[in-house]
Coordinates of C-alpha atoms and ligand atoms in Angstrom, one line a residue:
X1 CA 60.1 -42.8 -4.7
X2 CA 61.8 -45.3 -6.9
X3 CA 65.0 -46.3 -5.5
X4 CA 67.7 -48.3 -7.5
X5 CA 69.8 -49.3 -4.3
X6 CA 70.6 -53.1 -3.8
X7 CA 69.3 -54.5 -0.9
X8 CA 72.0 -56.4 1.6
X9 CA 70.5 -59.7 0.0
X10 CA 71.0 -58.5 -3.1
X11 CA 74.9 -57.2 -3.0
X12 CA 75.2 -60.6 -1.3
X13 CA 74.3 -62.7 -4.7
X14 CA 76.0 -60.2 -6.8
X15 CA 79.4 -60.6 -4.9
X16 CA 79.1 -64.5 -4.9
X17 CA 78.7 -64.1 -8.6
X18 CA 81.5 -61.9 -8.9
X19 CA 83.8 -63.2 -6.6
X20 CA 82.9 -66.7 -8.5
X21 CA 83.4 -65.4 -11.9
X22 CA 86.5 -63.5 -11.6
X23 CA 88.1 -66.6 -10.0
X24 CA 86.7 -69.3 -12.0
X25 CA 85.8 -68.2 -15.2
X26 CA 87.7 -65.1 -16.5
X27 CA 91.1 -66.6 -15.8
X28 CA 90.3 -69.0 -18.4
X29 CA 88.4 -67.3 -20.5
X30 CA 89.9 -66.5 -23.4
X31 CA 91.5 -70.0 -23.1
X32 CA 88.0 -71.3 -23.6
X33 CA 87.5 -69.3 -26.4
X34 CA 90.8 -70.3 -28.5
X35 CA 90.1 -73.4 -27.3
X36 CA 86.5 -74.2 -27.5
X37 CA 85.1 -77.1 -24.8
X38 CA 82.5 -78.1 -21.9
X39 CA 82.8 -76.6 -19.1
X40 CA 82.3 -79.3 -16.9
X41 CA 84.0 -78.6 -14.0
X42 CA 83.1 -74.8 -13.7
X43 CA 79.2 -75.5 -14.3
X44 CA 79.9 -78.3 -11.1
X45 CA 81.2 -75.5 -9.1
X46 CA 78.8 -73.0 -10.2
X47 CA 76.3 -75.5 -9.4
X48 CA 78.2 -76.2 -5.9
X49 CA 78.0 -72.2 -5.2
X50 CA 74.4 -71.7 -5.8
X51 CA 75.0 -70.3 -9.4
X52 CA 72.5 -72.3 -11.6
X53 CA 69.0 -72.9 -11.9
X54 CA 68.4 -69.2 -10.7
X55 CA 65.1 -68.7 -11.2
X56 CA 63.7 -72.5 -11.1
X57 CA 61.1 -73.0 -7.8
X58 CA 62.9 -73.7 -4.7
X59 CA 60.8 -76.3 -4.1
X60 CA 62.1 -78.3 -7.0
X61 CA 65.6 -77.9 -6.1
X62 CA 66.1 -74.2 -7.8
X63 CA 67.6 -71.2 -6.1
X64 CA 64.2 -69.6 -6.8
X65 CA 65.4 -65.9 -7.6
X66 CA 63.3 -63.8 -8.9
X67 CA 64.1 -62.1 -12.6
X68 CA 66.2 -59.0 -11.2
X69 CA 67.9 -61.0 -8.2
X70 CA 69.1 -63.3 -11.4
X71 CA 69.7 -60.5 -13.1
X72 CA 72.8 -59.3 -11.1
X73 CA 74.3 -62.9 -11.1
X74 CA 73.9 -63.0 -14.8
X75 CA 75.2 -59.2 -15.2
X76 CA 78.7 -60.6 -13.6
X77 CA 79.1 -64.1 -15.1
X78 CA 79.0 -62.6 -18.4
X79 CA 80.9 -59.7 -17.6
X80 CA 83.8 -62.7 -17.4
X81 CA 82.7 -64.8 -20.5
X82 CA 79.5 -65.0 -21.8
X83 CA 79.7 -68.6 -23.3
X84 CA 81.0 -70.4 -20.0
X85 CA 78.0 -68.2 -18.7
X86 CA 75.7 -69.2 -21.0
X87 CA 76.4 -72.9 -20.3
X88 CA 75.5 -72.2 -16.9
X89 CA 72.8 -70.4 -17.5
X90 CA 70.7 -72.4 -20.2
X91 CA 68.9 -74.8 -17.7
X92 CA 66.8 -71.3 -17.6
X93 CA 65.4 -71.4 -20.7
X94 CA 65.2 -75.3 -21.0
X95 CA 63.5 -75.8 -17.9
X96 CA 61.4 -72.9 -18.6
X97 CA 58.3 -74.8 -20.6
X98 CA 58.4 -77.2 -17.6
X99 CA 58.0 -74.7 -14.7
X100 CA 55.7 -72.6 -16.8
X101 CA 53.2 -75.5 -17.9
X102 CA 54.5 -78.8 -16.1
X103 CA 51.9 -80.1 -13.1
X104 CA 53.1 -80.0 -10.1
X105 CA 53.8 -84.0 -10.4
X106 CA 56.2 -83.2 -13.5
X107 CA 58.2 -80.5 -11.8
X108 CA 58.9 -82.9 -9.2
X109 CA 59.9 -85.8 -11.5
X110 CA 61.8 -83.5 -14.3
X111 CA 63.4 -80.4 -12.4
X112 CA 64.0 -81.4 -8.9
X113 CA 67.1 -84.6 -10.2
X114 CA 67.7 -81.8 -12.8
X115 CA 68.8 -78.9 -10.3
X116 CA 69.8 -81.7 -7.5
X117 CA 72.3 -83.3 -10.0
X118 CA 73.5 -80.2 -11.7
X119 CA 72.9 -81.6 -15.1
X120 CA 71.7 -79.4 -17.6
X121 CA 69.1 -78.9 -20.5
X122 CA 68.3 -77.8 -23.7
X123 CA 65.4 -75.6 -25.6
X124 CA 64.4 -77.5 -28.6
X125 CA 62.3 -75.1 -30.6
X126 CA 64.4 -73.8 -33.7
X127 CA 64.2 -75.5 -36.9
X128 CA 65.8 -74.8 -39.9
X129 CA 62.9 -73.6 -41.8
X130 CA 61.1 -72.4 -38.7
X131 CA 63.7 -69.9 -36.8
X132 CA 62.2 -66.4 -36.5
X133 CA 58.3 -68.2 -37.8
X134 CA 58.9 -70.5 -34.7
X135 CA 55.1 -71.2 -35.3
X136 CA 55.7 -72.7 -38.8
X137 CA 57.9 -75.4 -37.1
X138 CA 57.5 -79.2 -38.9
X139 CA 58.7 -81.2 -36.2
X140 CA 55.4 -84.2 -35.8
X141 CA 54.0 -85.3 -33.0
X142 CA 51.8 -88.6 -33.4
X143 CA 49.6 -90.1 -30.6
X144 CA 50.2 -94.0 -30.7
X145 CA 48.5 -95.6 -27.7
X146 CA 50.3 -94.8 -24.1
X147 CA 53.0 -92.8 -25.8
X148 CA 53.6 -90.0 -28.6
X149 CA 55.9 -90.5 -31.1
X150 CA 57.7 -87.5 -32.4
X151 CA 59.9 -87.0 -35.9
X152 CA 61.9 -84.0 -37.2
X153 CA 65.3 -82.4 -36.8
X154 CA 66.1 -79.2 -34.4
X155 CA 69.1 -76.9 -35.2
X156 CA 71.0 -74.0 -33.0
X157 CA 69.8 -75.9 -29.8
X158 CA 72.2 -74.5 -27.4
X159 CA 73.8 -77.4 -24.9
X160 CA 72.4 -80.2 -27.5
X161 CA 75.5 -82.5 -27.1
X162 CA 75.9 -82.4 -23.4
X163 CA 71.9 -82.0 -22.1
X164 CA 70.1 -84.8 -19.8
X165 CA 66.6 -83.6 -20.9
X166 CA 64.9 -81.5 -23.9
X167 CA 61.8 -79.2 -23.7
X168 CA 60.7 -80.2 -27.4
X169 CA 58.3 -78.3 -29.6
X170 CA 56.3 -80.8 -31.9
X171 CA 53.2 -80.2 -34.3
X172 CA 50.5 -82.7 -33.6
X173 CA 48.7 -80.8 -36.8
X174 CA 50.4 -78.3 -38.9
X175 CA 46.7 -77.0 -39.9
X176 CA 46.3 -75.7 -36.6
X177 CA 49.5 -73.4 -36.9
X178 CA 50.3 -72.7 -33.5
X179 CA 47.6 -74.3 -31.8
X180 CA 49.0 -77.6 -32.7
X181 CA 52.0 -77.3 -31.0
X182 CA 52.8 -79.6 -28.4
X183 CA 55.4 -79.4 -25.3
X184 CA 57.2 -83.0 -24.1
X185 CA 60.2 -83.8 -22.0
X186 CA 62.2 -85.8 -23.7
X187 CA 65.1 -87.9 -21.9
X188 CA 69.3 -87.9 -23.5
X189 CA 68.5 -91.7 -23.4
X190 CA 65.1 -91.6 -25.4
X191 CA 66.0 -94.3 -28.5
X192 CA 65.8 -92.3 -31.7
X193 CA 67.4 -89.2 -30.0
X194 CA 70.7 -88.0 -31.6
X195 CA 72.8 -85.2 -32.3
X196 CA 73.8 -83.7 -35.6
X197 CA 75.9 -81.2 -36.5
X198 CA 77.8 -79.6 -34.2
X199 CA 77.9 -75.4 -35.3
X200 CA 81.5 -73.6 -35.1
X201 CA 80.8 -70.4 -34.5
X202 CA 82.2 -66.8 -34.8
X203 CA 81.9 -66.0 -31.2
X204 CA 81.0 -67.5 -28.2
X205 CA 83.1 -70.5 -29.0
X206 CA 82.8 -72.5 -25.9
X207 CA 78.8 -72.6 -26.4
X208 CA 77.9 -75.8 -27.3
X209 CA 75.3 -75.0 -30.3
X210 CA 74.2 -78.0 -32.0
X211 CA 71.4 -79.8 -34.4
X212 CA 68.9 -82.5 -32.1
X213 CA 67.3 -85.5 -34.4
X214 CA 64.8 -87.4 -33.4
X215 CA 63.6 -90.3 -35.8
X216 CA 60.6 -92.2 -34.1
X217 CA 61.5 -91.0 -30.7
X218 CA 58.8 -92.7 -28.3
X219 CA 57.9 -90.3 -25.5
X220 CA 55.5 -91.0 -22.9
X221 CA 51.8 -89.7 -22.4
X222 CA 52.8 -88.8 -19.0
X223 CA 55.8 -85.9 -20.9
X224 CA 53.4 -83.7 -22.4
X225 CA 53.4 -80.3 -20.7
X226 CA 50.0 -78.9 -20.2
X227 CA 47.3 -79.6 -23.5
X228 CA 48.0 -80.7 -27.2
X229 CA 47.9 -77.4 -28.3
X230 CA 49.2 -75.3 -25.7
X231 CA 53.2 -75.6 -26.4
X232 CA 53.8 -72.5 -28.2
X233 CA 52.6 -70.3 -25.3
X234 CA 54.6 -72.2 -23.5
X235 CA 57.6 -71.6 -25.3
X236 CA 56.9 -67.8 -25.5
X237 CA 56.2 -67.6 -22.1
X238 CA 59.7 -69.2 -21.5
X239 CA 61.6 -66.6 -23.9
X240 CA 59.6 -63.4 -21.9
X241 CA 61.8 -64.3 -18.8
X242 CA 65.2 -65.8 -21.7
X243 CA 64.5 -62.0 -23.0
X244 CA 65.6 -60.7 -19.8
X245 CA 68.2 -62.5 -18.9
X246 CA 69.6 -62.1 -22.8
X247 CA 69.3 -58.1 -22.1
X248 CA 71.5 -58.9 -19.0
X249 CA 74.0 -60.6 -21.0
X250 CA 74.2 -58.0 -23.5
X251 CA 74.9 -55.7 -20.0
X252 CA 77.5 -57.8 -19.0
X253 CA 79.3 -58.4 -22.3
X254 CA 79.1 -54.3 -22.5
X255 CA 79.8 -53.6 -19.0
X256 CA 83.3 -55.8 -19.3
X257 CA 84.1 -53.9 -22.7
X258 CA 83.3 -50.3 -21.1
X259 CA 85.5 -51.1 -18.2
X260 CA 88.7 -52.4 -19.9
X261 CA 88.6 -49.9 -22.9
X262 CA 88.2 -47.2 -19.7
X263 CA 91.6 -48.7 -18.3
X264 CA 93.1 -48.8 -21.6
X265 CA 92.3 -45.4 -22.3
X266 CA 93.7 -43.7 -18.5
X267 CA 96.8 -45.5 -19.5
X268 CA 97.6 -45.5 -23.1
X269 CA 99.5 -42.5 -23.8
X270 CA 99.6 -40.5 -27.4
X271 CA 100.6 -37.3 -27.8
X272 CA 102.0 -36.8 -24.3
X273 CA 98.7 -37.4 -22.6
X274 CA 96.2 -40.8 -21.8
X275 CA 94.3 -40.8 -24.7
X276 CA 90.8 -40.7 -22.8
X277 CA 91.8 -37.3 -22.3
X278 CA 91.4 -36.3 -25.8
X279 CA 87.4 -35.5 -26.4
X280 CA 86.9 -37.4 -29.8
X281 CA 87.5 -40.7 -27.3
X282 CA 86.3 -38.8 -23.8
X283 CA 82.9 -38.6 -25.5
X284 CA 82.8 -42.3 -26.5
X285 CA 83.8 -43.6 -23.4
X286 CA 80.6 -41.4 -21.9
X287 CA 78.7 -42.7 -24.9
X288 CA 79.3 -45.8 -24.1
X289 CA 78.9 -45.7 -19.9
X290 CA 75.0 -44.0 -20.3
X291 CA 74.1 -46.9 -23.4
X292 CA 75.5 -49.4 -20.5
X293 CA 73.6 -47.6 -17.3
X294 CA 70.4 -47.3 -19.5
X295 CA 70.5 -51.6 -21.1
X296 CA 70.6 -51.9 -17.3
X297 CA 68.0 -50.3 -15.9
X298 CA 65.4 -51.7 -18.8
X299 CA 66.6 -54.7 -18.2
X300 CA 65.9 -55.0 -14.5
X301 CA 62.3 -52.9 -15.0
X302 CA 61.2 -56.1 -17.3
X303 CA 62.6 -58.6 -14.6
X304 CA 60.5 -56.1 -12.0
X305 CA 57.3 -56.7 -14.1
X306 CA 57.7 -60.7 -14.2
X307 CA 58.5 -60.4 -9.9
X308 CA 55.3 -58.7 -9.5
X309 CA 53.4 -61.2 -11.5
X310 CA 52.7 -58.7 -14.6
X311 CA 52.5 -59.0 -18.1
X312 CA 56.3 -58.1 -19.4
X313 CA 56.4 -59.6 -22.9
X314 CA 57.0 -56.0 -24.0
X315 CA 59.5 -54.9 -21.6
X316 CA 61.2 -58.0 -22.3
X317 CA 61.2 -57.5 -25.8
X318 CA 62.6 -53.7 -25.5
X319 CA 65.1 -55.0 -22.9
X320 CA 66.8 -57.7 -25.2
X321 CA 66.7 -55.5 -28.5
X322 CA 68.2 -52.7 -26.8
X323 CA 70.8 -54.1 -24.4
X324 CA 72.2 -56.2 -27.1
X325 CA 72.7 -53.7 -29.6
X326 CA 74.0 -51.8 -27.1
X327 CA 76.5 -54.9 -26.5
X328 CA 77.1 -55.1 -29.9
X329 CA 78.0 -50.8 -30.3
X330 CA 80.0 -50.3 -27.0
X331 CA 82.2 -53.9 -27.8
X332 CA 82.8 -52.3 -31.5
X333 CA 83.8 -49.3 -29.8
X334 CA 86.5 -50.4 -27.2
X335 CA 88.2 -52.5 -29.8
X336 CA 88.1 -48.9 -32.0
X337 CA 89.4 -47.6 -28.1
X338 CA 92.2 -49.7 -28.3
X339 CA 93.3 -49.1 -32.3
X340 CA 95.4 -51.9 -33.9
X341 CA 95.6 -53.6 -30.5
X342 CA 92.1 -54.5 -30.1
X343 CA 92.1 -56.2 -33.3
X344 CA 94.2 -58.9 -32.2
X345 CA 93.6 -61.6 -30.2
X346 CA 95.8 -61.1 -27.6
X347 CA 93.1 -58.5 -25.8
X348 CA 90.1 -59.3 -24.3
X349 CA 87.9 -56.9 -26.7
X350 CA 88.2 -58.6 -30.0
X351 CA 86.6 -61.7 -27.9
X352 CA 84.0 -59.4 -26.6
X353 CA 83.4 -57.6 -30.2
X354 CA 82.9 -61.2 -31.6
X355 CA 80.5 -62.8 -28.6
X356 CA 78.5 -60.0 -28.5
X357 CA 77.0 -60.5 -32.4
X358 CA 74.9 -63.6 -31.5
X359 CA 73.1 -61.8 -28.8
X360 CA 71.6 -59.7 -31.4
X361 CA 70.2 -63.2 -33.2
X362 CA 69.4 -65.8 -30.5
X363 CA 66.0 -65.5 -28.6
X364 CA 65.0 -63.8 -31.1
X365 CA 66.6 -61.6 -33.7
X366 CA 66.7 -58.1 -32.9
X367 CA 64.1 -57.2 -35.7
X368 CA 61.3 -60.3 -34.0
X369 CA 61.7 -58.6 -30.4
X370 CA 61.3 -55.2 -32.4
X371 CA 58.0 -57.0 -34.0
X372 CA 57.1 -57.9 -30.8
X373 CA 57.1 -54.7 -28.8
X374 CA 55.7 -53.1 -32.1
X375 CA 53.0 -55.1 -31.9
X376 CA 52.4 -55.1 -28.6
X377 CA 52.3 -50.9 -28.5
X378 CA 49.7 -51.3 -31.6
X379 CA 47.5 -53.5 -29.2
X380 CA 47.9 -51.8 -26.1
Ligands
CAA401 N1 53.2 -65.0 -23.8 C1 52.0 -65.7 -23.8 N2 51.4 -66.0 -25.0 C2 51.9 -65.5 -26.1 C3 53.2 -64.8 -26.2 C4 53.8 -64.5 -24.9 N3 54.9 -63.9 -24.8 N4 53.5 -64.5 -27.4 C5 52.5 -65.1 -28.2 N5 51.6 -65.7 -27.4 C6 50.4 -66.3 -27.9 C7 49.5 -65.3 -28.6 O1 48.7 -64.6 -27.7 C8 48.7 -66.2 -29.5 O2 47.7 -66.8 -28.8 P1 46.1 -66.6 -29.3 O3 46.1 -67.2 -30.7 O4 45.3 -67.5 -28.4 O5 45.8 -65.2 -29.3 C9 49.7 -67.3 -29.9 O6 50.7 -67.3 -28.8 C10 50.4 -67.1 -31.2 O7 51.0 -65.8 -31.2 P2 51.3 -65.0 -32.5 O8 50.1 -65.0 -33.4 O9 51.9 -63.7 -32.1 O10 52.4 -66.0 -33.2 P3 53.3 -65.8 -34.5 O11 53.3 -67.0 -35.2 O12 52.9 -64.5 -35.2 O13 54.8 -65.6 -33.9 C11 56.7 -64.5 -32.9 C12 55.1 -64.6 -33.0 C13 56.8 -63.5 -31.7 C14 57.3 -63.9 -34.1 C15 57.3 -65.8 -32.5 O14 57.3 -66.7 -33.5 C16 58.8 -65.6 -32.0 O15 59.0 -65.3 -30.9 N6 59.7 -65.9 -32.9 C17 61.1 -66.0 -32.5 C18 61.5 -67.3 -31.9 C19 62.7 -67.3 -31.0 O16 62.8 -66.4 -30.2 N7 63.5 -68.3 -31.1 C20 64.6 -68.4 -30.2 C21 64.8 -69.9 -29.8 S1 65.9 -70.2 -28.5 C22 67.4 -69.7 -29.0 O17 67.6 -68.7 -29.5 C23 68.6 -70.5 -28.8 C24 68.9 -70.9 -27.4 O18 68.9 -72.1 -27.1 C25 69.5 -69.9 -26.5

């Protein structure tokens, strides 16, 4: 039998998370969005309520959720804003190369202050000539007695102004294509560490998304994760489980859109009756409750793959293509729900409409995680 029923643990987390986000972060959300800044304080209570560092080992100071267990907190943080939730959130991805290929040693001395302080991270993988060919990156490592030395210029690294530590992808020798790339810690303080530009973005406004330079940064030995060579693995082992928790997003961002243009439509009357009442909209608003049911369940069966220790690059793949154009459809459908209302930006749906675009272009375009689960059907 497969049963989709929550277990008591499990409505536990998702009402903390919901209980949390409605008081904490939707009341403000579209304040954050006209008025894009740090969330400091909400990541410190979010950190405070056991919101953050979800799937990082208990032993080094994580929550230690498995994928689907995080995948109900994410589903109802971004339900309320997906930027503020993202901020949260990206300590995931960040710390991801470290819990993947760190020693034991390295978890200790890089994760456990992380998730004990409630400071947060940043993935440093993008490039502006490397961003879908994340192997072709040009960032260069060199090895200069007890310490490496790394050179180059990130872009689109999401928290890059306010992070304590980056996971940094570096070639130690761009012959070797993605066998030369190397994984390091690299320390907010490290001299030769600075941050560019600063991008101002269409949506998600209050996500900090920003360019990371690093001119003769000095690194030591002892901040390499795993082998020269192995970093790239790394890094795509970290964006199976980001995958999964972007499909939950695109769930959330779709599930909050559903649910308002649902309300809008019991109550807006044209005609003499609620408009949901007429088919042309009573058919998108079922359209739109299946595409959100359906992101859902794929999501959760890729996050039910990693708990049990499988292979899910696939499923992660499927699960962030499809739940995010699925975002991206039912958001452009509840502004169309709400007419010349939701165009403006007095409702809640333009803001959705407009977040949900970058889902289908970080952690991978929608046409890579396509290339992905292509080729991993034409292997299999
Ligand atoms: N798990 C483990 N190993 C993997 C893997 C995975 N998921 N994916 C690839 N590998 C391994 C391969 O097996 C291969 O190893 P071998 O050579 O030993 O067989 C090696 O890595 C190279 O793999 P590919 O030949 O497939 O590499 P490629 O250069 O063709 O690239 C790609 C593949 C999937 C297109 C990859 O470049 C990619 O994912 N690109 C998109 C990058 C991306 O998602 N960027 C987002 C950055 S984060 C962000 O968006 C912002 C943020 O902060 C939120």
């Amino acid at each position: 039998m497969i049963d989709f029923s929550l277990s008591d643990e499990q409505k536990a987390l998702q009402k903390l998370a919901r209980d949390f986000s409605r008081k904490e972060i939707a009341p403000v959300a579209l304040q954050y969005d006209k008025e894009p800044a740090f969330p400091g304080e909400i990541i410190k209570k979010a950190h405070a309520a056991g919101l953050m560092n979800l799937t990082c080992p208990k032993e080094y100071g994580g929550q230690g959720l498995g994928l689907v267990n995080a995948a109900l907190i994410t589903e109802e943080m971004t339900a309320a804003c997906i930027a503020i939730a993202g901020m949260i959130g990206i300590n995931s991805l960040a710390c991801g190369p470290i819990v993947v290929g760190g020693s034991h040693e390295q978890k200790k001395k890089f994760l456990t202050p992380l998730n004990q302080s409630g400071k947060t991270a940043s993935f440093g993988l993008t490039e502006r000539e490397a961003g879908s060919d994340a192997g072709s990156l040009k960032t260069r490592v060199k090895l200069e007695g007890d310490h490496y030395v790394l050179n180059g210029q990130k872009c689109f690294i999401t928290n890059a102004s306010y992070a304590a530590l980056y996971t940094i992808f570096a070639t130690i020798d761009p012959s070797k294509g993605t066998k030369g790339i190397c994984a390091f810690v690299v320390s907010r303080e490290s001299p030769g560490l600075s941050i560019g530009k600063v991008e101002d973005k269409m949506g998600q406004r209050s996500l900090n998304v920003a360019e990371v330079i690093l001119e003769n940064v000095a690194v030591p030995r002892e901040n390499r994760l795993g082998n020269e060579g192995e970093g790239f693995k790394f890094a795509m082992e970290s964006l199976d489980e980001g995958r999964v928790n972007i499909a939950m997003c695109g769930v959330g961002l779709a599930r909050a859109a559903f649910e308002i243009a649902l309300a809008y439509a019991k109550t807006r009357v044209q005609f003499g009756k609620p408009i949901g009442t007429f088919q042309a909209l009573n058919f998108m608003l079922a359209d739109m409750a299946a595409a959100v049911d359906s992101a859902r369940l794929l999501a959760w069966y890729a996050g039910s793959l990693a708990d049990q220790g499988k292979r899910y690059t696939r499923e992660a793949a499927q699960a962030k293509f499809y739940a995010t154009d699925v975002a991206m459809r039912v958001t452009t459908d509840a502004v169309q729900v709400h007419g010349g209302y939701g165009y403006t930006k007095d409702y809640m749906v333009e803001k959705l409409m407009r977040d949900a675009k970058l889902t289908q272009i970080y952690e991978g375009t929608n046409q890579v995680n396509r290339m992905v689960a292509g080729g991993a059907l034409m292997r299999g």
